[in-house]
Coordinates of N, CA and C in Angstrom, one line a residue:
M1 N -7.8 9.8 19.1 CA -8.1 11.0 19.8 C -8.4 12.1 18.7
V2 N -9.5 12.8 19.0 CA -9.9 13.9 18.1 C -9.7 15.2 18.8
G3 N -9.0 16.1 18.1 CA -8.7 17.4 18.6 C -10.0 18.3 18.9
A4 N -9.9 19.2 19.8 CA -11.0 20.0 20.2 C -11.6 20.8 19.0
D5 N -10.8 21.3 18.1 CA -11.2 22.0 17.0 C -12.1 21.2 16.1
T6 N -11.7 19.9 15.9 CA -12.5 19.0 15.1 C -13.7 18.4 15.8
Y7 N -13.6 18.1 17.1 CA -14.7 17.6 17.9 C -15.9 18.4 17.8
G8 N -15.8 19.7 17.9 CA -16.9 20.7 17.9 C -17.5 20.7 16.5
Y9 N -16.8 20.3 15.5 CA -17.3 20.3 14.1 C -18.2 19.1 13.8
L10 N -17.9 18.0 14.5 CA -18.7 16.8 14.3 C -20.0 16.8 15.1
V11 N -21.1 16.4 14.4 CA -22.4 16.3 15.0 C -23.0 14.9 14.9
E12 N -23.6 14.4 15.9 CA -24.3 13.1 15.8 C -25.2 13.0 14.6
G13 N -25.0 12.0 13.8 CA -25.8 11.9 12.6 C -25.2 12.4 11.3
D14 N -24.0 13.0 11.5 CA -23.2 13.4 10.3 C -22.9 12.2 9.4
V15 N -22.9 12.5 8.1 CA -22.5 11.4 7.2 C -21.3 11.9 6.4
G16 N -20.3 11.1 6.3 CA -19.1 11.5 5.5 C -18.0 10.5 5.6
K17 N -16.8 10.9 5.2 CA -15.6 10.0 5.1 C -14.6 10.3 6.2
L18 N -14.3 9.3 7.1 CA -13.3 9.5 8.1 C -12.0 9.0 7.5
T19 N -10.9 9.7 7.8 CA -9.6 9.3 7.3 C -8.7 9.0 8.5
F20 N -8.1 7.9 8.5 CA -7.2 7.4 9.5 C -5.8 7.1 9.0
Q21 N -4.8 7.2 9.8 CA -3.5 6.7 9.5 C -3.2 5.7 10.6
G22 N -3.4 4.4 10.3 CA -3.4 3.4 11.4 C -4.5 3.6 12.3
K23 N -4.3 3.9 13.6 CA -5.3 4.1 14.5 C -5.5 5.6 14.8
K24 N -4.7 6.5 14.1 CA -4.7 7.9 14.4 C -5.8 8.6 13.4
F25 N -6.7 9.3 14.0 CA -7.7 10.1 13.2 C -7.0 11.2 12.5
L26 N -7.3 11.4 11.2 CA -6.7 12.5 10.5 C -7.7 13.6 10.2
S27 N -8.9 13.1 9.6 CA -9.8 14.1 9.2 C -11.2 13.5 9.0
F28 N -12.2 14.4 8.8 CA -13.6 14.0 8.5 C -14.0 14.9 7.4
E29 N -14.5 14.3 6.3 CA -15.0 15.1 5.2 C -16.5 14.8 5.1
R30 N -17.3 15.8 5.4 CA -18.8 15.7 5.4 C -19.3 15.6 4.0
T31 N -20.3 14.7 3.7 CA -20.9 14.6 2.4 C -22.3 15.2 2.4
S32 N -22.7 15.8 1.3 CA -24.0 16.4 1.2 C -25.0 15.3 1.0
I33 N -26.2 15.5 1.6 CA -27.3 14.5 1.4 C -28.3 15.0 0.4

C-alpha cells in the first residue's frame, strides 16, 4: 500500500529506486535521466 502523499508524487514512466521492507513499500527515490 502506498500512502496518498507518496501516490501523488509518483508518475507513470518515472525511473528510480523502490525500497521495500518485506512486502511493505517504504520509499521511492527518483533518478535523473
